[in-house]
PDB file of C-alpha atoms in Angstrom:
ATOM      1  CA  MET C   1     156.563 116.406  67.495  1.00 40.00           C
ATOM      2  CA  LYS C   2     160.366 116.626  69.478  1.00 38.00           C
ATOM      3  CA  TYR C   3     158.357 118.689  71.818  1.00 38.00           C
ATOM      4  CA  LEU C   4     155.798 115.107  72.057  1.00 36.00           C
ATOM      5  CA  ILE C   5     158.744 113.071  72.122  1.00 35.00           C
ATOM      6  CA  SER C   6     160.617 114.605  75.159  1.00 36.00           C
ATOM      7  CA  THR C   7     157.550 115.004  77.351  1.00 35.00           C
ATOM      8  CA  LEU C   8     156.615 110.990  76.777  1.00 36.00           C
ATOM      9  CA  LEU C   9     159.956 110.509  78.067  1.00 38.00           C
ATOM     10  CA  LEU C  10     159.502 112.032  81.244  1.00 38.00           C
ATOM     11  CA  ILE C  11     156.426 110.602  81.708  1.00 39.00           C
ATOM     12  CA  ILE C  12     156.926 106.908  81.033  1.00 37.00           C
ATOM     13  CA  PRO C  13     159.788 106.319  83.936  1.00 43.00           C
ATOM     14  CA  LEU C  14     157.133 108.654  86.659  1.00 41.00           C
ATOM     15  CA  ALA C  15     154.862 106.235  85.657  1.00 43.00           C
ATOM     16  CA  ILE C  16     157.119 103.243  86.083  1.00 42.00           C
ATOM     17  CA  CYS C  17     158.330 104.560  89.196  1.00 43.00           C
ATOM     18  CA  ALA C  18     154.793 105.050  91.121  1.00 45.00           C
ATOM     19  CA  GLN C  19     153.989 101.393  90.356  1.00 50.00           C
ATOM     20  CA  THR C  20     157.087 100.330  92.272  1.00 66.00           C
ATOM     21  CA  GLN C  21     155.017 101.457  95.542  1.00 76.00           C
ATOM     22  CA  GLU C  22     153.020  99.063  97.574  1.00 88.00           C
ATOM     23  CA  ARG C  23     149.948  99.664  97.545  1.00 94.00           C
ATOM     24  CA  LEU C  24     148.275  99.680 101.268  1.00 96.00           C
ATOM     25  CA  PRO C  25     146.022  96.630 102.079  1.00 94.00           C
ATOM     26  CA  CYS C  26     142.698  97.435 103.290  1.00 96.00           C
ATOM     27  CA  ILE C  27     142.200  95.343 106.494  1.00 94.00           C
ATOM     28  CA  ASP C  28     138.113  96.937 106.401  1.00 95.00           C
ATOM     29  CA  LYS C  29     137.965  96.053 110.610  1.00 94.00           C
ATOM     30  CA  THR C  30     136.469  97.692 113.321  1.00 96.00           C
ATOM     31  CA  PHE C  31     138.535  96.997 116.732  1.00 95.00           C
ATOM     32  CA  SER C  32     136.688  97.307 119.468  1.00 96.00           C
ATOM     33  CA  ILE C  33     137.781  98.866 122.757  1.00 97.00           C
ATOM     34  CA  VAL C  34     136.965  98.696 126.334  1.00 97.00           C
ATOM     35  CA  VAL C  35     138.027 102.005 128.460  1.00 98.00           C
ATOM     36  CA  HIS C  36     139.182 101.495 132.199  1.00 98.00           C
ATOM     37  CA  ILE C  37     139.257 104.703 134.315  1.00 97.00           C
ATOM     38  CA  VAL C  38     140.932 104.193 137.132  1.00 96.00           C
ATOM     39  CA  MET C  39     139.560 106.479 139.879  1.00 93.00           C
ATOM     40  CA  ASP C  40     141.294 108.144 142.833  1.00 83.00           C
ATOM     41  CA  ASN C  41     139.697 108.673 146.677  1.00 74.00           C
ATOM     42  CA  SER C  42     138.002 111.757 145.296  1.00 71.00           C
ATOM     43  CA  PRO C  43     134.501 111.513 143.069  1.00 73.00           C
ATOM     44  CA  ALA C  44     136.081 112.895 139.861  1.00 77.00           C
ATOM     45  CA  ALA C  45     137.697 110.930 137.236  1.00 86.00           C
ATOM     46  CA  GLY C  46     139.912 113.184 136.072  1.00 90.00           C
ATOM     47  CA  ILE C  47     139.009 112.587 132.583  1.00 94.00           C
ATOM     48  CA  THR C  48     135.283 112.448 130.724  1.00 95.00           C
ATOM     49  CA  GLU C  49     133.962 110.068 128.523  1.00 96.00           C
ATOM     50  CA  ALA C  50     133.349 112.999 125.916  1.00 96.00           C
ATOM     51  CA  GLN C  51     137.199 113.254 126.035  1.00 95.00           C
ATOM     52  CA  ILE C  52     137.998 109.771 125.163  1.00 97.00           C
ATOM     53  CA  LEU C  53     135.777 109.229 122.500  1.00 97.00           C
ATOM     54  CA  GLU C  54     137.182 112.607 121.083  1.00 96.00           C
ATOM     55  CA  ASN C  55     140.382 110.939 120.948  1.00 95.00           C
ATOM     56  CA  VAL C  56     139.309 107.691 119.412  1.00 97.00           C
ATOM     57  CA  ASP C  57     137.849 109.672 116.708  1.00 97.00           C
ATOM     58  CA  SER C  58     140.848 111.299 115.975  1.00 96.00           C
ATOM     59  CA  LEU C  59     142.480 108.056 115.853  1.00 97.00           C
ATOM     60  CA  ASN C  60     140.185 106.551 113.272  1.00 98.00           C
ATOM     61  CA  LYS C  61     141.056 109.586 110.742  1.00 97.00           C
ATOM     62  CA  ARG C  62     145.043 108.395 111.723  1.00 97.00           C
ATOM     63  CA  PHE C  63     144.421 104.296 110.858  1.00 98.00           C
ATOM     64  CA  LEU C  64     141.686 105.411 107.746  1.00 98.00           C
ATOM     65  CA  PRO C  65     144.622 104.577 104.807  1.00 97.00           C
ATOM     66  CA  ILE C  66     144.507 101.067 105.908  1.00 98.00           C
ATOM     67  CA  CYS C  67     140.459 100.677 106.481  1.00 97.00           C
ATOM     68  CA  VAL C  68     140.809 100.540 110.050  1.00 97.00           C
ATOM     69  CA  SER C  69     138.513 101.869 112.851  1.00 97.00           C
ATOM     70  CA  PHE C  70     137.942 101.892 116.629  1.00 97.00           C
ATOM     71  CA  GLU C  71     135.016 102.022 118.160  1.00 98.00           C
ATOM     72  CA  VAL C  72     133.994 102.066 122.480  1.00 98.00           C
ATOM     73  CA  CYS C  73     132.165  99.466 123.692  1.00 97.00           C
ATOM     74  CA  GLU C  74     132.350  99.900 126.831  1.00 97.00           C
ATOM     75  CA  PHE C  75     133.513 102.518 129.614  1.00 98.00           C
ATOM     76  CA  ARG C  76     134.592 100.781 133.117  1.00 98.00           C
ATOM     77  CA  TYR C  77     134.974 102.817 136.413  1.00 96.00           C
ATOM     78  CA  ILE C  78     137.989 100.732 138.994  1.00 96.00           C
ATOM     79  CA  HIS C  79     137.415 102.149 142.016  1.00 93.00           C
ATOM     80  CA  ASN C  80     140.932 101.607 143.827  1.00 92.00           C
ATOM     81  CA  SER C  81     142.988 103.985 143.755  1.00 90.00           C
ATOM     82  CA  LEU C  82     146.351 101.106 143.769  1.00 92.00           C
ATOM     83  CA  TYR C  83     146.190 101.701 140.427  1.00 95.00           C
ATOM     84  CA  ASN C  84     146.433 104.607 139.410  1.00 94.00           C
ATOM     85  CA  ILE C  85     150.205 105.002 139.626  1.00 94.00           C
ATOM     86  CA  ILE C  86     151.022 102.451 137.113  1.00 94.00           C
ATOM     87  CA  LYS C  87     154.377 100.500 138.527  1.00 91.00           C
ATOM     88  CA  ASP C  88     155.403  96.760 136.967  1.00 88.00           C
ATOM     89  CA  GLU C  89     153.861  95.085 139.767  1.00 88.00           C
ATOM     90  CA  ASN C  90     150.306  96.732 139.468  1.00 92.00           C
ATOM     91  CA  TRP C  91     150.126  97.023 135.697  1.00 94.00           C
ATOM     92  CA  GLU C  92     150.327  92.601 135.744  1.00 93.00           C
ATOM     93  CA  GLU C  93     147.680  92.969 138.104  1.00 94.00           C
ATOM     94  CA  MET C  94     145.602  95.182 136.155  1.00 95.00           C
ATOM     95  CA  GLN C  95     145.939  92.871 132.987  1.00 95.00           C
ATOM     96  CA  ILE C  96     144.575  89.692 135.370  1.00 94.00           C
ATOM     97  CA  LEU C  97     142.445  91.438 136.936  1.00 96.00           C
ATOM     98  CA  TYR C  98     140.381  93.655 134.269  1.00 97.00           C
ATOM     99  CA  ASN C  99     141.683  92.845 131.011  1.00 96.00           C
ATOM    100  CA  VAL C 100     138.178  91.985 128.823  1.00 95.00           C
ATOM    101  CA  LYS C 101     139.316  89.479 126.228  1.00 91.00           C
ATOM    102  CA  ASN C 102     138.787  89.829 122.472  1.00 90.00           C
ATOM    103  CA  ARG C 103     138.986  93.726 123.283  1.00 94.00           C
ATOM    104  CA  ILE C 104     141.554  96.433 122.875  1.00 96.00           C
ATOM    105  CA  ASN C 105     141.736  97.548 126.708  1.00 97.00           C
ATOM    106  CA  LEU C 106     142.167 101.000 127.067  1.00 98.00           C
ATOM    107  CA  TYR C 107     143.428 102.454 130.847  1.00 97.00           C
ATOM    108  CA  TYR C 108     143.364 105.928 131.904  1.00 97.00           C
ATOM    109  CA  VAL C 109     145.659 106.388 134.608  1.00 96.00           C
ATOM    110  CA  GLU C 110     146.730 109.790 137.047  1.00 95.00           C
ATOM    111  CA  ASP C 111     150.546 108.563 136.880  1.00 95.00           C
ATOM    112  CA  ILE C 112     152.848 106.633 135.341  1.00 96.00           C
ATOM    113  CA  GLN C 113     156.119 105.785 136.615  1.00 94.00           C
ATOM    114  CA  ALA C 114     157.111 102.378 134.839  1.00 87.00           C
ATOM    115  CA  PRO C 115     158.077 101.121 132.023  1.00 85.00           C
ATOM    116  CA  VAL C 116     158.434 104.931 131.245  1.00 82.00           C
ATOM    117  CA  ALA C 117     158.599 107.396 134.292  1.00 84.00           C
ATOM    118  CA  GLY C 118     156.791 110.560 133.012  1.00 84.00           C
ATOM    119  CA  ALA C 119     155.251 109.349 129.721  1.00 92.00           C
ATOM    120  CA  CYS C 120     152.020 110.063 128.557  1.00 95.00           C
ATOM    121  CA  GLY C 121     151.416 106.726 127.780  1.00 96.00           C
ATOM    122  CA  PHE C 122     152.726 102.808 126.655  1.00 96.00           C
ATOM    123  CA  ALA C 123     151.416 100.149 125.577  1.00 96.00           C
ATOM    124  CA  GLY C 124     152.818  96.468 124.209  1.00 92.00           C
ATOM    125  CA  LEU C 125     154.827  96.481 121.200  1.00 94.00           C
ATOM    126  CA  GLY C 126     152.995  94.136 118.531  1.00 94.00           C
ATOM    127  CA  CYS C 127     150.134  93.136 121.026  1.00 93.00           C
ATOM    128  CA  ILE C 128     147.511  93.644 118.986  1.00 93.00           C
ATOM    129  CA  THR C 129     147.921  90.059 118.167  1.00 90.00           C
ATOM    130  CA  ASN C 130     147.789  88.802 121.950  1.00 84.00           C
ATOM    131  CA  LEU C 131     144.331  88.761 123.074  1.00 74.00           C
ATOM    132  CA  ASN C 132     144.771  87.419 126.242  1.00 76.00           C
ATOM    133  CA  ALA C 133     147.284  90.061 127.687  1.00 80.00           C
ATOM    134  CA  GLU C 134     148.658  93.332 127.919  1.00 91.00           C
ATOM    135  CA  GLY C 135     147.037  96.529 126.452  1.00 95.00           C
ATOM    136  CA  VAL C 136     147.136 100.608 126.131  1.00 97.00           C
ATOM    137  CA  VAL C 137     147.786 103.105 129.044  1.00 97.00           C
ATOM    138  CA  ILE C 138     147.241 106.777 128.838  1.00 97.00           C
ATOM    139  CA  LYS C 139     147.817 109.625 131.601  1.00 96.00           C
ATOM    140  CA  LYS C 140     145.286 111.534 132.201  1.00 96.00           C
ATOM    141  CA  LEU C 141     147.093 114.951 132.027  1.00 94.00           C
ATOM    142  CA  ALA C 142     145.528 117.756 129.889  1.00 93.00           C
ATOM    143  CA  SER C 143     148.762 117.437 127.859  1.00 93.00           C
ATOM    144  CA  CYS C 144     148.254 113.867 126.645  1.00 96.00           C
ATOM    145  CA  VAL C 145     144.549 113.516 125.874  1.00 95.00           C
ATOM    146  CA  GLY C 146     143.775 117.379 124.565  1.00 91.00           C
ATOM    147  CA  SER C 147     142.371 117.709 121.431  1.00 86.00           C
ATOM    148  CA  THR C 148     145.543 118.169 119.535  1.00 89.00           C
ATOM    149  CA  SER C 149     147.355 115.064 121.744  1.00 94.00           C
ATOM    150  CA  LYS C 150     148.760 112.663 119.276  1.00 97.00           C
ATOM    151  CA  THR C 151     149.593 109.689 122.379  1.00 97.00           C
ATOM    152  CA  LEU C 152     146.937 107.766 121.345  1.00 98.00           C
ATOM    153  CA  ALA C 153     147.927 107.451 118.051  1.00 98.00           C
ATOM    154  CA  HIS C 154     151.079 106.882 119.078  1.00 98.00           C
ATOM    155  CA  GLU C 155     150.567 104.250 121.570  1.00 98.00           C
ATOM    156  CA  MET C 156     148.367 102.457 119.300  1.00 98.00           C
ATOM    157  CA  GLY C 157     150.918 102.588 116.662  1.00 98.00           C
ATOM    158  CA  HIS C 158     153.342 100.208 118.932  1.00 97.00           C
ATOM    159  CA  TYR C 159     150.511  98.191 119.763  1.00 97.00           C
ATOM    160  CA  PHE C 160     150.192  97.310 115.665  1.00 97.00           C
ATOM    161  CA  GLY C 161     154.044  96.828 115.776  1.00 96.00           C
ATOM    162  CA  LEU C 162     155.643  99.931 115.621  1.00 98.00           C
ATOM    163  CA  GLU C 163     158.565 101.273 117.118  1.00 98.00           C
ATOM    164  CA  HIS C 164     159.853 104.879 118.111  1.00 98.00           C
ATOM    165  CA  THR C 165     161.676 106.768 115.117  1.00 98.00           C
ATOM    166  CA  PHE C 166     164.532 107.526 117.223  1.00 97.00           C
ATOM    167  CA  GLU C 167     165.295 103.899 118.146  1.00 96.00           C
ATOM    168  CA  GLY C 168     169.043 103.297 118.400  1.00 95.00           C
ATOM    169  CA  SER C 169     168.838 107.206 118.611  1.00 95.00           C
ATOM    170  CA  GLY C 170     171.286 107.901 115.236  1.00 93.00           C
ATOM    171  CA  THR C 171     172.237 104.629 114.580  1.00 95.00           C
ATOM    172  CA  GLU C 172     170.284 104.448 111.590  1.00 97.00           C
ATOM    173  CA  LEU C 173     172.664 106.812 108.654  1.00 98.00           C
ATOM    174  CA  VAL C 174     170.860 109.113 107.094  1.00 98.00           C
ATOM    175  CA  ASN C 175     171.658 107.921 103.671  1.00 97.00           C
ATOM    176  CA  GLY C 176     169.222 104.908 104.721  1.00 97.00           C
ATOM    177  CA  ALA C 177     172.421 102.103 103.415  1.00 97.00           C
ATOM    178  CA  ASN C 178     171.377 100.569 107.047  1.00 97.00           C
ATOM    179  CA  CYS C 179     167.703 101.157 107.263  1.00 97.00           C
ATOM    180  CA  LEU C 180     166.142  97.772 107.098  1.00 97.00           C
ATOM    181  CA  THR C 181     168.322  96.765 110.401  1.00 96.00           C
ATOM    182  CA  ALA C 182     169.096  99.951 112.242  1.00 97.00           C
ATOM    183  CA  GLY C 183     166.298 102.960 113.586  1.00 96.00           C
ATOM    184  CA  ASP C 184     162.767 101.521 113.238  1.00 97.00           C
ATOM    185  CA  GLN C 185     163.957  99.130 110.837  1.00 97.00           C
ATOM    186  CA  ILE C 186     161.270 101.288 108.211  1.00 98.00           C
ATOM    187  CA  CYS C 187     162.820 102.855 105.121  1.00 97.00           C
ATOM    188  CA  ASP C 188     160.977 105.698 104.513  1.00 97.00           C
ATOM    189  CA  THR C 189     161.410 107.106 108.224  1.00 98.00           C
ATOM    190  CA  PRO C 190     164.314 108.779 107.742  1.00 97.00           C
ATOM    191  CA  SER C 191     167.029 108.445 110.744  1.00 98.00           C
ATOM    192  CA  ASP C 192     166.059 110.367 113.811  1.00 98.00           C
ATOM    193  CA  PRO C 193     168.819 111.010 116.619  1.00 98.00           C
ATOM    194  CA  PHE C 194     166.452 111.857 119.376  1.00 97.00           C
ATOM    195  CA  VAL C 195     167.581 110.471 122.988  1.00 96.00           C
ATOM    196  CA  VAL C 196     165.349 109.715 125.678  1.00 93.00           C
ATOM    197  CA  GLY C 197     165.432 112.246 128.661  1.00 91.00           C
ATOM    198  CA  THR C 198     166.381 115.480 126.509  1.00 95.00           C
ATOM    199  CA  SER C 199     164.303 118.318 125.295  1.00 95.00           C
ATOM    200  CA  PRO C 200     162.484 117.958 122.161  1.00 95.00           C
ATOM    201  CA  ASN C 201     163.304 121.943 122.050  1.00 95.00           C
ATOM    202  CA  SER C 202     166.769 121.279 121.504  1.00 96.00           C
ATOM    203  CA  TYR C 203     165.843 119.432 118.278  1.00 98.00           C
ATOM    204  CA  VAL C 204     163.390 121.423 117.021  1.00 97.00           C
ATOM    205  CA  ASN C 205     162.094 125.412 117.025  1.00 97.00           C
ATOM    206  CA  GLY C 206     158.538 126.751 117.441  1.00 95.00           C
ATOM    207  CA  ASN C 207     157.929 126.311 113.452  1.00 96.00           C
ATOM    208  CA  CYS C 208     158.620 122.751 113.628  1.00 97.00           C
ATOM    209  CA  ARG C 209     161.721 123.150 111.860  1.00 97.00           C
ATOM    210  CA  PHE C 210     164.445 120.372 112.870  1.00 98.00           C
ATOM    211  CA  ILE C 211     167.748 122.974 114.257  1.00 97.00           C
ATOM    212  CA  SER C 212     169.708 120.118 115.659  1.00 96.00           C
ATOM    213  CA  MET C 213     173.350 120.179 113.714  1.00 96.00           C
ATOM    214  CA  LEU C 214     174.137 116.454 114.775  1.00 96.00           C
ATOM    215  CA  THR C 215     175.959 114.241 112.249  1.00 97.00           C
ATOM    216  CA  ASP C 216     175.955 110.912 112.017  1.00 97.00           C
ATOM    217  CA  ALA C 217     178.559 108.144 111.788  1.00 96.00           C
ATOM    218  CA  ASN C 218     179.594 109.140 108.467  1.00 97.00           C
ATOM    219  CA  GLY C 219     179.247 113.308 108.846  1.00 97.00           C
ATOM    220  CA  ASP C 220     175.638 114.104 107.686  1.00 98.00           C
ATOM    221  CA  PHE C 221     173.319 116.032 108.974  1.00 98.00           C
ATOM    222  CA  TYR C 222     170.086 114.425 110.473  1.00 97.00           C
ATOM    223  CA  ASP C 223     166.832 115.614 108.954  1.00 97.00           C
ATOM    224  CA  PRO C 224     164.152 113.433 110.662  1.00 98.00           C
ATOM    225  CA  MET C 225     160.442 113.385 110.016  1.00 98.00           C
ATOM    226  CA  VAL C 226     159.400 115.715 112.788  1.00 98.00           C
ATOM    227  CA  GLY C 227     155.827 115.360 112.089  1.00 98.00           C
ATOM    228  CA  ASN C 228     155.672 111.782 112.564  1.00 98.00           C
ATOM    229  CA  ILE C 229     153.114 109.867 114.873  1.00 98.00           C
ATOM    230  CA  MET C 230     156.244 107.715 116.196  1.00 98.00           C
ATOM    231  CA  SER C 231     158.417 110.688 117.232  1.00 98.00           C
ATOM    232  CA  TYR C 232     158.882 112.547 120.147  1.00 97.00           C
ATOM    233  CA  TYR C 233     158.581 116.345 118.679  1.00 97.00           C
ATOM    234  CA  PRO C 234     155.902 118.318 119.936  1.00 96.00           C
ATOM    235  CA  ASP C 235     151.934 117.071 119.463  1.00 95.00           C
ATOM    236  CA  ASN C 236     151.469 120.082 117.264  1.00 95.00           C
ATOM    237  CA  CYS C 237     154.002 119.577 114.468  1.00 96.00           C
ATOM    238  CA  ALA C 238     151.947 116.257 114.111  1.00 96.00           C
ATOM    239  CA  CYS C 239     151.650 114.951 110.714  1.00 95.00           C
ATOM    240  CA  GLY C 240     150.882 110.892 110.820  1.00 96.00           C
ATOM    241  CA  PHE C 241     152.246 107.625 109.508  1.00 98.00           C
ATOM    242  CA  THR C 242     154.170 106.984 106.547  1.00 98.00           C
ATOM    243  CA  HIS C 243     153.455 104.365 103.975  1.00 98.00           C
ATOM    244  CA  ASP C 244     155.972 102.184 105.094  1.00 98.00           C
ATOM    245  CA  GLN C 245     154.594 102.299 108.887  1.00 98.00           C
ATOM    246  CA  TYR C 246     151.076 101.778 107.413  1.00 98.00           C
ATOM    247  CA  MET C 247     152.138  98.240 105.586  1.00 97.00           C
ATOM    248  CA  LYS C 248     153.909  97.476 108.947  1.00 97.00           C
ATOM    249  CA  MET C 249     150.996  97.404 111.195  1.00 97.00           C
ATOM    250  CA  ALA C 250     148.593  96.187 108.596  1.00 96.00           C
ATOM    251  CA  LYS C 251     151.250  92.990 108.013  1.00 95.00           C
ATOM    252  CA  VAL C 252     151.575  92.574 111.751  1.00 94.00           C
ATOM    253  CA  TYR C 253     147.941  92.429 112.596  1.00 94.00           C
ATOM    254  CA  LEU C 254     147.007  90.191 108.966  1.00 92.00           C
ATOM    255  CA  THR C 255     149.824  87.407 110.240  1.00 87.00           C
ATOM    256  CA  GLN C 256     147.550  86.649 113.024  1.00 77.00           C
ATOM    257  CA  ILE C 257     144.227  87.372 111.073  1.00 62.00           C
ATOM    258  CA  GLY C 258     140.830  85.784 112.382  1.00 56.00           C
ATOM    259  CA  MET C 259     142.178  86.113 115.836  1.00 56.00           C
ATOM    260  CA  TRP C 260     139.740  88.728 116.489  1.00 59.00           C
TER     261      TRP C 260
END
């Protein structure tokens, strides 16, 4: 009997703890994507429709926990090499000329010089709520569109309102005391000291282990989630989004439900 009682005492607290995590909502929505492939002066597109569909299939697996899926409803080709290198000024023009309303506009280009030079892609933060502007831009580089690349999922995370795990580059304390106001303001993504422009290899080794000895303002060692989709750590380390990241993405969309 003593054994049974002690077992129950262990089980009850665990059951109570399990009930404290908010259940993920099921959006039950398929979003339509219009793919725009910018051509240069040669006949080659630099990317195939099959590669893009493979990326979208991988994206669907990432968003399955909140019952969100994506489908390509149309491929369009832009025969204007002026838009193959993205800068602030021509990105504004492209939205005006080519964006399709009530769709996620996904652009594939040769290079990105702005808003983030050298990036594999970019997306407007939380722009799933804005039908008349913005979109997602991906570079046609093999490492950005390959079968193991997390670029499309990362940028779609931004599009649904997620910031980088390293926002503030370590301003969030390791103990999580300021997790609601610092970093990405999501408490189940640990503080991340990554600084844009530094090499991921100085933080993570080939086995995806965090090796940096950096500490926060309290002297605590950082231990970020190197497998998080919204980090800048290597794609081969990628695992997925966290529970609270899914919650935020769902809530960003649901605040504007009915727009699509």
